[in-house]
Amino acid sequence: DIQMTQSPSSLSASEGDTVTITCQASQGIKNYLNWYQKKPGKAPKLLISDASNLRVGVSSRFTGSGSGTHFTLTISSLQPEDFATYYCHQYGSLLYTFGQGTRLELK
Amino acid sequence: QVQLVESGGALVEPGGSLRLSCVVSGIHFAYYYMMWVRQAPGKGLETVAYITTDSNTILYGDSMRGRFTVSRDNAQSSLFLQMDSLRADDTAIYYCATGREAGIADLWGQGTRVTVAS
């Protein structure tokens, strides 16, 4: 299985800040990468697919980029509702796998 | 309106068995691959199992292989997860998930809680 390594594992930021989360794949996966937002008690929410395709209804403050093995998720102008845990998820190779998550906390 | 509704979660003793179900409505279930994903307390998301539309390809996460069995009934729009030889580290919320495009899971259930403890 492809291993996905996210960094950092946690991040403290203030409202209005811009933050970037990185995801590294153990093998090339082209652009077959999703980003999910997870809040306690809720199902994961798909934010970005195909590494950079913003899903319908998702704020344009979220931007994804990358291909091959290196990917980033940038969240600009942080809002209160953005403080959550974020996961990258590769679907370039079965079995699809998640990164270990990045917890974004309010400073 | 698309709905994925999991059920079957419970408190079970180590070594026991449990069968989870996921009933799907609002989409043509037979056309969709399905996954089970879990989240243990304080841990991240983990793919448990994957099954194609025709059940010809079935894959499991490393720690589930040999103990869990995923299946589906396209006529009943249902997905199942038979979990045997349960261990404490199987304690988690289990989600079923799918999507129109391969690998892009944008449809999720609300999850069902499994607790393995004596």
PDB file of C-alpha atoms in Angstrom:
ATOM      1  CA  ASP A   1       0.000   0.000   0.000  1.00  0.00           C
ATOM      2  CA  ILE A   2       1.087   3.566  -0.639  1.00  0.00           C
ATOM      3  CA  GLN A   3       2.048   5.443   2.506  1.00  0.00           C
ATOM      4  CA  MET A   4       0.937   9.053   2.891  1.00  0.00           C
ATOM      5  CA  THR A   5       2.928  11.294   5.212  1.00  0.00           C
ATOM      6  CA  GLN A   6       1.397  14.577   6.304  1.00  0.00           C
ATOM      7  CA  SER A   7       3.131  17.467   7.982  1.00  0.00           C
ATOM      8  CA  PRO A   8       2.813  19.046  10.365  1.00  0.00           C
ATOM      9  CA  SER A   9       0.762  16.731  12.591  1.00  0.00           C
ATOM     10  CA  SER A  10      -0.637  19.775  14.363  1.00  0.00           C
ATOM     11  CA  LEU A  11      -0.710  23.465  13.708  1.00  0.00           C
ATOM     12  CA  SER A  12      -1.760  26.500  15.752  1.00  0.00           C
ATOM     13  CA  ALA A  13      -2.969  29.565  13.926  1.00  0.00           C
ATOM     14  CA  SER A  14      -5.161  32.619  14.376  1.00  0.00           C
ATOM     15  CA  GLU A  15      -8.223  33.733  12.496  1.00  0.00           C
ATOM     16  CA  GLY A  16      -7.157  35.496   9.329  1.00  0.00           C
ATOM     17  CA  ASP A  17      -3.901  33.551   9.016  1.00  0.00           C
ATOM     18  CA  THR A  18      -2.885  31.496   5.994  1.00  0.00           C
ATOM     19  CA  VAL A  19      -1.634  27.970   6.612  1.00  0.00           C
ATOM     20  CA  THR A  20      -0.198  25.204   4.436  1.00  0.00           C
ATOM     21  CA  ILE A  21      -0.332  21.463   5.023  1.00  0.00           C
ATOM     22  CA  THR A  22       1.939  19.091   3.140  1.00  0.00           C
ATOM     23  CA  CYS A  23       1.338  15.512   2.075  1.00  0.00           C
ATOM     24  CA  GLN A  24       4.033  13.221   0.685  1.00  0.00           C
ATOM     25  CA  ALA A  25       3.256   9.941  -1.083  1.00  0.00           C
ATOM     26  CA  SER A  26       5.636   6.979  -0.905  1.00  0.00           C
ATOM     27  CA  GLN A  27       5.132   6.409  -4.628  1.00  0.00           C
ATOM     28  CA  GLY A  28       3.955   8.590  -7.473  1.00  0.00           C
ATOM     29  CA  ILE A  29       0.194   8.918  -7.640  1.00  0.00           C
ATOM     30  CA  LYS A  30      -0.128  11.487 -10.446  1.00  0.00           C
ATOM     31  CA  ASN A  31      -2.860  13.828  -9.215  1.00  0.00           C
ATOM     32  CA  TYR A  32      -5.024  11.176  -7.561  1.00  0.00           C
ATOM     33  CA  LEU A  33      -5.309  12.946  -4.243  1.00  0.00           C
ATOM     34  CA  ASN A  34      -8.193  14.144  -2.117  1.00  0.00           C
ATOM     35  CA  TRP A  35      -8.238  16.480   0.860  1.00  0.00           C
ATOM     36  CA  TYR A  36     -10.833  15.962   3.593  1.00  0.00           C
ATOM     37  CA  GLN A  37     -11.883  18.050   6.561  1.00  0.00           C
ATOM     38  CA  LYS A  38     -12.944  16.162   9.690  1.00  0.00           C
ATOM     39  CA  LYS A  39     -14.734  17.591  12.694  1.00  0.00           C
ATOM     40  CA  PRO A  40     -15.643  15.646  15.847  1.00  0.00           C
ATOM     41  CA  GLY A  41     -18.924  13.828  15.532  1.00  0.00           C
ATOM     42  CA  LYS A  42     -19.208  14.535  11.832  1.00  0.00           C
ATOM     43  CA  ALA A  43     -18.417  12.529   8.710  1.00  0.00           C
ATOM     44  CA  PRO A  44     -15.386  13.594   6.681  1.00  0.00           C
ATOM     45  CA  LYS A  45     -16.100  16.339   4.185  1.00  0.00           C
ATOM     46  CA  LEU A  46     -14.437  16.259   0.786  1.00  0.00           C
ATOM     47  CA  LEU A  47     -12.819  19.611   0.017  1.00  0.00           C
ATOM     48  CA  ILE A  48     -10.583  18.945  -2.967  1.00  0.00           C
ATOM     49  CA  SER A  49     -10.231  16.075  -5.433  1.00  0.00           C
ATOM     50  CA  ASP A  50      -7.707  15.439  -8.207  1.00  0.00           C
ATOM     51  CA  ALA A  51      -5.185  17.365  -6.077  1.00  0.00           C
ATOM     52  CA  SER A  52      -6.510  20.794  -7.037  1.00  0.00           C
ATOM     53  CA  ASN A  53     -10.178  20.503  -7.973  1.00  0.00           C
ATOM     54  CA  LEU A  54     -12.242  22.461  -5.471  1.00  0.00           C
ATOM     55  CA  ARG A  55     -15.512  20.690  -4.819  1.00  0.00           C
ATOM     56  CA  VAL A  56     -18.819  22.436  -5.316  1.00  0.00           C
ATOM     57  CA  GLY A  57     -19.847  24.435  -2.285  1.00  0.00           C
ATOM     58  CA  VAL A  58     -16.379  24.545  -0.750  1.00  0.00           C
ATOM     59  CA  SER A  59     -14.902  27.939   0.039  1.00  0.00           C
ATOM     60  CA  SER A  60     -12.331  29.306  -2.403  1.00  0.00           C
ATOM     61  CA  ARG A  61     -10.085  29.914   0.614  1.00  0.00           C
ATOM     62  CA  PHE A  62      -9.043  26.283   0.182  1.00  0.00           C
ATOM     63  CA  THR A  63      -6.419  25.611  -2.492  1.00  0.00           C
ATOM     64  CA  GLY A  64      -4.777  22.324  -3.391  1.00  0.00           C
ATOM     65  CA  SER A  65      -1.724  21.765  -5.526  1.00  0.00           C
ATOM     66  CA  GLY A  66       0.875  19.171  -6.423  1.00  0.00           C
ATOM     67  CA  SER A  67       1.341  16.002  -8.401  1.00  0.00           C
ATOM     68  CA  GLY A  68       3.429  12.874  -8.295  1.00  0.00           C
ATOM     69  CA  THR A  69       4.526  12.544  -4.676  1.00  0.00           C
ATOM     70  CA  HIS A  70       4.280  16.027  -3.192  1.00  0.00           C
ATOM     71  CA  PHE A  71       1.033  17.841  -2.445  1.00  0.00           C
ATOM     72  CA  THR A  72      -0.107  20.850  -0.467  1.00  0.00           C
ATOM     73  CA  LEU A  73      -3.333  22.215   0.949  1.00  0.00           C
ATOM     74  CA  THR A  74      -3.398  25.943   1.645  1.00  0.00           C
ATOM     75  CA  ILE A  75      -6.134  27.601   3.660  1.00  0.00           C
ATOM     76  CA  SER A  76      -6.166  31.373   3.464  1.00  0.00           C
ATOM     77  CA  SER A  77      -7.831  33.905   5.726  1.00  0.00           C
ATOM     78  CA  LEU A  78      -8.719  31.304   8.360  1.00  0.00           C
ATOM     79  CA  GLN A  79     -12.282  31.408   9.635  1.00  0.00           C
ATOM     80  CA  PRO A  80     -13.592  29.907  12.902  1.00  0.00           C
ATOM     81  CA  GLU A  81     -15.213  27.010  11.034  1.00  0.00           C
ATOM     82  CA  ASP A  82     -11.865  26.003   9.501  1.00  0.00           C
ATOM     83  CA  PHE A  83     -10.395  24.746  12.780  1.00  0.00           C
ATOM     84  CA  ALA A  84     -10.589  21.002  12.307  1.00  0.00           C
ATOM     85  CA  THR A  85      -8.434  18.044  11.294  1.00  0.00           C
ATOM     86  CA  TYR A  86      -7.380  17.670   7.663  1.00  0.00           C
ATOM     87  CA  TYR A  87      -6.497  14.462   5.865  1.00  0.00           C
ATOM     88  CA  CYS A  88      -4.960  13.764   2.502  1.00  0.00           C
ATOM     89  CA  HIS A  89      -6.190  10.619   0.780  1.00  0.00           C
ATOM     90  CA  GLN A  90      -4.618   8.918  -2.226  1.00  0.00           C
ATOM     91  CA  TYR A  91      -6.606   6.994  -4.805  1.00  0.00           C
ATOM     92  CA  GLY A  92      -3.782   6.372  -7.242  1.00  0.00           C
ATOM     93  CA  SER A  93      -3.409   2.801  -6.105  1.00  0.00           C
ATOM     94  CA  LEU A  94      -5.605   0.330  -4.257  1.00  0.00           C
ATOM     95  CA  LEU A  95      -5.951   0.116  -1.320  1.00  0.00           C
ATOM     96  CA  TYR A  96      -6.712   3.844  -1.027  1.00  0.00           C
ATOM     97  CA  THR A  97      -4.919   5.291   1.991  1.00  0.00           C
ATOM     98  CA  PHE A  98      -5.077   8.357   4.215  1.00  0.00           C
ATOM     99  CA  GLY A  99      -2.391  10.528   5.694  1.00  0.00           C
ATOM    100  CA  GLN A 100      -2.232  10.567   9.474  1.00  0.00           C
ATOM    101  CA  GLY A 101      -3.982  13.931   9.695  1.00  0.00           C
ATOM    102  CA  THR A 102      -3.130  17.518  10.566  1.00  0.00           C
ATOM    103  CA  ARG A 103      -4.961  19.066  13.485  1.00  0.00           C
ATOM    104  CA  LEU A 104      -5.502  22.783  12.978  1.00  0.00           C
ATOM    105  CA  GLU A 105      -6.068  24.552  16.286  1.00  0.00           C
ATOM    106  CA  LEU A 106      -6.947  28.095  17.223  1.00  0.00           C
ATOM    107  CA  LYS A 107      -3.987  29.900  18.750  1.00  0.00           C
TER     108      LYS A 107
ATOM    109  CA  GLN B   1     -31.438  13.065  -1.575  1.00  0.00           C
ATOM    110  CA  VAL B   2     -28.558  10.681  -1.098  1.00  0.00           C
ATOM    111  CA  GLN B   3     -28.374   8.824   2.196  1.00  0.00           C
ATOM    112  CA  LEU B   4     -25.962   6.282   3.578  1.00  0.00           C
ATOM    113  CA  VAL B   5     -27.145   4.846   6.871  1.00  0.00           C
ATOM    114  CA  GLU B   6     -24.900   2.565   8.876  1.00  0.00           C
ATOM    115  CA  SER B   7     -26.126   0.296  11.627  1.00  0.00           C
ATOM    116  CA  GLY B   8     -25.008  -2.656  13.687  1.00  0.00           C
ATOM    117  CA  GLY B   9     -22.444  -1.001  15.922  1.00  0.00           C
ATOM    118  CA  ALA B  10     -22.411  -2.277  19.494  1.00  0.00           C
ATOM    119  CA  LEU B  11     -20.344  -3.179  22.535  1.00  0.00           C
ATOM    120  CA  VAL B  12     -18.769  -6.592  22.005  1.00  0.00           C
ATOM    121  CA  GLU B  13     -16.209  -8.616  23.941  1.00  0.00           C
ATOM    122  CA  PRO B  14     -12.731  -9.326  22.569  1.00  0.00           C
ATOM    123  CA  GLY B  15     -12.838 -12.306  20.255  1.00  0.00           C
ATOM    124  CA  GLY B  16     -16.454 -11.660  19.385  1.00  0.00           C
ATOM    125  CA  SER B  17     -18.158 -10.906  16.083  1.00  0.00           C
ATOM    126  CA  LEU B  18     -20.285  -8.124  14.694  1.00  0.00           C
ATOM    127  CA  ARG B  19     -21.978  -7.411  11.377  1.00  0.00           C
ATOM    128  CA  LEU B  20     -22.311  -3.833  10.194  1.00  0.00           C
ATOM    129  CA  SER B  21     -24.743  -2.728   7.515  1.00  0.00           C
ATOM    130  CA  CYS B  22     -24.933   0.336   5.320  1.00  0.00           C
ATOM    131  CA  VAL B  23     -28.164   1.005   3.454  1.00  0.00           C
ATOM    132  CA  VAL B  24     -27.859   3.440   0.578  1.00  0.00           C
ATOM    133  CA  SER B  25     -30.638   5.448  -1.044  1.00  0.00           C
ATOM    134  CA  GLY B  26     -30.832   8.204  -3.617  1.00  0.00           C
ATOM    135  CA  ILE B  27     -28.240   6.737  -5.999  1.00  0.00           C
ATOM    136  CA  HIS B  28     -28.045   3.706  -8.254  1.00  0.00           C
ATOM    137  CA  PHE B  29     -26.111   1.650  -5.722  1.00  0.00           C
ATOM    138  CA  ALA B  30     -25.022  -1.025  -8.194  1.00  0.00           C
ATOM    139  CA  TYR B  31     -22.950   1.517 -10.110  1.00  0.00           C
ATOM    140  CA  TYR B  32     -20.890   2.631  -7.126  1.00  0.00           C
ATOM    141  CA  TYR B  33     -17.780   1.182  -5.526  1.00  0.00           C
ATOM    142  CA  MET B  34     -18.008   1.177  -1.728  1.00  0.00           C
ATOM    143  CA  MET B  35     -15.613   1.537   1.165  1.00  0.00           C
ATOM    144  CA  TRP B  36     -15.602   1.118   4.888  1.00  0.00           C
ATOM    145  CA  VAL B  37     -13.455   3.651   6.720  1.00  0.00           C
ATOM    146  CA  ARG B  38     -12.932   3.816  10.457  1.00  0.00           C
ATOM    147  CA  GLN B  39     -11.648   6.240  13.049  1.00  0.00           C
ATOM    148  CA  ALA B  40     -10.452   4.946  16.388  1.00  0.00           C
ATOM    149  CA  PRO B  41     -10.630   7.282  19.395  1.00  0.00           C
ATOM    150  CA  GLY B  42      -7.934   9.933  19.094  1.00  0.00           C
ATOM    151  CA  LYS B  43      -6.654   8.431  15.857  1.00  0.00           C
ATOM    152  CA  GLY B  44      -6.862   9.202  12.154  1.00  0.00           C
ATOM    153  CA  LEU B  45      -8.963   7.853   9.328  1.00  0.00           C
ATOM    154  CA  GLU B  46      -8.169   4.334   8.134  1.00  0.00           C
ATOM    155  CA  THR B  47      -9.497   2.455   5.128  1.00  0.00           C
ATOM    156  CA  VAL B  48     -10.989  -0.827   6.334  1.00  0.00           C
ATOM    157  CA  ALA B  49     -12.238  -2.400   3.123  1.00  0.00           C
ATOM    158  CA  TYR B  50     -12.978  -1.663  -0.493  1.00  0.00           C
ATOM    159  CA  ILE B  51     -15.371  -3.450  -2.850  1.00  0.00           C
ATOM    160  CA  THR B  52     -16.103  -2.873  -6.511  1.00  0.00           C
ATOM    161  CA  THR B  53     -19.571  -2.693  -8.052  1.00  0.00           C
ATOM    162  CA  ASP B  54     -19.554  -6.371  -9.056  1.00  0.00           C
ATOM    163  CA  SER B  55     -17.683  -7.572  -5.933  1.00  0.00           C
ATOM    164  CA  ASN B  56     -14.903  -8.864  -8.158  1.00  0.00           C
ATOM    165  CA  THR B  57     -12.248  -6.784  -6.434  1.00  0.00           C
ATOM    166  CA  ILE B  58     -12.180  -6.744  -2.633  1.00  0.00           C
ATOM    167  CA  LEU B  59      -9.335  -5.342  -0.590  1.00  0.00           C
ATOM    168  CA  TYR B  60      -8.691  -4.923   3.127  1.00  0.00           C
ATOM    169  CA  GLY B  61      -6.436  -2.886   5.329  1.00  0.00           C
ATOM    170  CA  ASP B  62      -3.491  -4.840   6.741  1.00  0.00           C
ATOM    171  CA  SER B  63      -4.826  -5.259  10.269  1.00  0.00           C
ATOM    172  CA  MET B  64      -8.274  -6.361   9.083  1.00  0.00           C
ATOM    173  CA  ARG B  65      -7.224  -8.944   6.516  1.00  0.00           C
ATOM    174  CA  GLY B  66      -8.359 -12.436   7.500  1.00  0.00           C
ATOM    175  CA  ARG B  67     -10.757 -11.181  10.179  1.00  0.00           C
ATOM    176  CA  PHE B  68     -13.128  -8.881   8.283  1.00  0.00           C
ATOM    177  CA  THR B  69     -15.301  -9.694   5.270  1.00  0.00           C
ATOM    178  CA  VAL B  70     -16.963  -7.054   3.141  1.00  0.00           C
ATOM    179  CA  SER B  71     -19.905  -7.859   0.897  1.00  0.00           C
ATOM    180  CA  ARG B  72     -22.735  -6.119  -0.858  1.00  0.00           C
ATOM    181  CA  ASP B  73     -26.255  -6.804  -2.067  1.00  0.00           C
ATOM    182  CA  ASN B  74     -26.942  -4.621  -5.068  1.00  0.00           C
ATOM    183  CA  ALA B  75     -30.596  -5.615  -5.158  1.00  0.00           C
ATOM    184  CA  GLN B  76     -31.011  -4.329  -1.605  1.00  0.00           C
ATOM    185  CA  SER B  77     -28.659  -1.327  -2.031  1.00  0.00           C
ATOM    186  CA  SER B  78     -26.749  -2.535   0.978  1.00  0.00           C
ATOM    187  CA  LEU B  79     -23.151  -2.915   2.047  1.00  0.00           C
ATOM    188  CA  PHE B  80     -22.023  -5.191   4.852  1.00  0.00           C
ATOM    189  CA  LEU B  81     -18.977  -5.713   7.013  1.00  0.00           C
ATOM    190  CA  GLN B  82     -18.639  -8.968   8.913  1.00  0.00           C
ATOM    191  CA  MET B  83     -16.095  -8.505  11.681  1.00  0.00           C
ATOM    192  CA  ASP B  84     -14.742 -11.578  13.466  1.00  0.00           C
ATOM    193  CA  SER B  85     -12.047 -12.090  16.094  1.00  0.00           C
ATOM    194  CA  LEU B  86     -12.539  -8.533  17.246  1.00  0.00           C
ATOM    195  CA  ARG B  87      -9.770  -6.867  19.253  1.00  0.00           C
ATOM    196  CA  ALA B  88      -9.689  -3.813  21.471  1.00  0.00           C
ATOM    197  CA  ASP B  89      -7.925  -1.864  18.750  1.00  0.00           C
ATOM    198  CA  ASP B  90     -10.925  -2.377  16.448  1.00  0.00           C
ATOM    199  CA  THR B  91     -12.820   0.065  18.661  1.00  0.00           C
ATOM    200  CA  ALA B  92     -13.796   2.897  16.341  1.00  0.00           C
ATOM    201  CA  ILE B  93     -16.525   4.668  14.472  1.00  0.00           C
ATOM    202  CA  TYR B  94     -17.091   2.879  11.199  1.00  0.00           C
ATOM    203  CA  TYR B  95     -18.234   4.844   8.150  1.00  0.00           C
ATOM    204  CA  CYS B  96     -19.409   3.639   4.776  1.00  0.00           C
ATOM    205  CA  ALA B  97     -18.451   5.891   1.883  1.00  0.00           C
ATOM    206  CA  THR B  98     -18.638   6.097  -1.881  1.00  0.00           C
ATOM    207  CA  GLY B  99     -18.616   8.443  -4.839  1.00  0.00           C
ATOM    208  CA  ARG B 100     -19.539   8.679  -8.503  1.00  0.00           C
ATOM    209  CA  GLU B 101     -15.906   8.795  -9.553  1.00  0.00           C
ATOM    210  CA  ALA B 102     -13.434   6.092  -8.595  1.00  0.00           C
ATOM    211  CA  GLY B 103     -11.567   7.012  -5.442  1.00  0.00           C
ATOM    212  CA  ILE B 104     -13.353  10.309  -4.884  1.00  0.00           C
ATOM    213  CA  ALA B 105     -15.568   9.553  -1.892  1.00  0.00           C
ATOM    214  CA  ASP B 106     -17.901  12.485  -1.442  1.00  0.00           C
ATOM    215  CA  LEU B 107     -20.815  10.531   0.027  1.00  0.00           C
ATOM    216  CA  TRP B 108     -20.528   9.357   3.625  1.00  0.00           C
ATOM    217  CA  GLY B 109     -22.774   7.915   6.270  1.00  0.00           C
ATOM    218  CA  GLN B 110     -22.963   9.273   9.788  1.00  0.00           C
ATOM    219  CA  GLY B 111     -21.014   6.338  11.202  1.00  0.00           C
ATOM    220  CA  THR B 112     -21.743   3.538  13.626  1.00  0.00           C
ATOM    221  CA  ARG B 113     -19.792   3.017  16.847  1.00  0.00           C
ATOM    222  CA  VAL B 114     -18.081  -0.272  17.598  1.00  0.00           C
ATOM    223  CA  THR B 115     -16.606  -0.807  21.062  1.00  0.00           C
ATOM    224  CA  VAL B 116     -14.578  -3.922  21.821  1.00  0.00           C
ATOM    225  CA  ALA B 117     -14.139  -4.351  25.558  1.00  0.00           C
ATOM    226  CA  SER B 118     -14.749  -6.831  28.339  1.00  0.00           C
TER     227      SER B 118
END
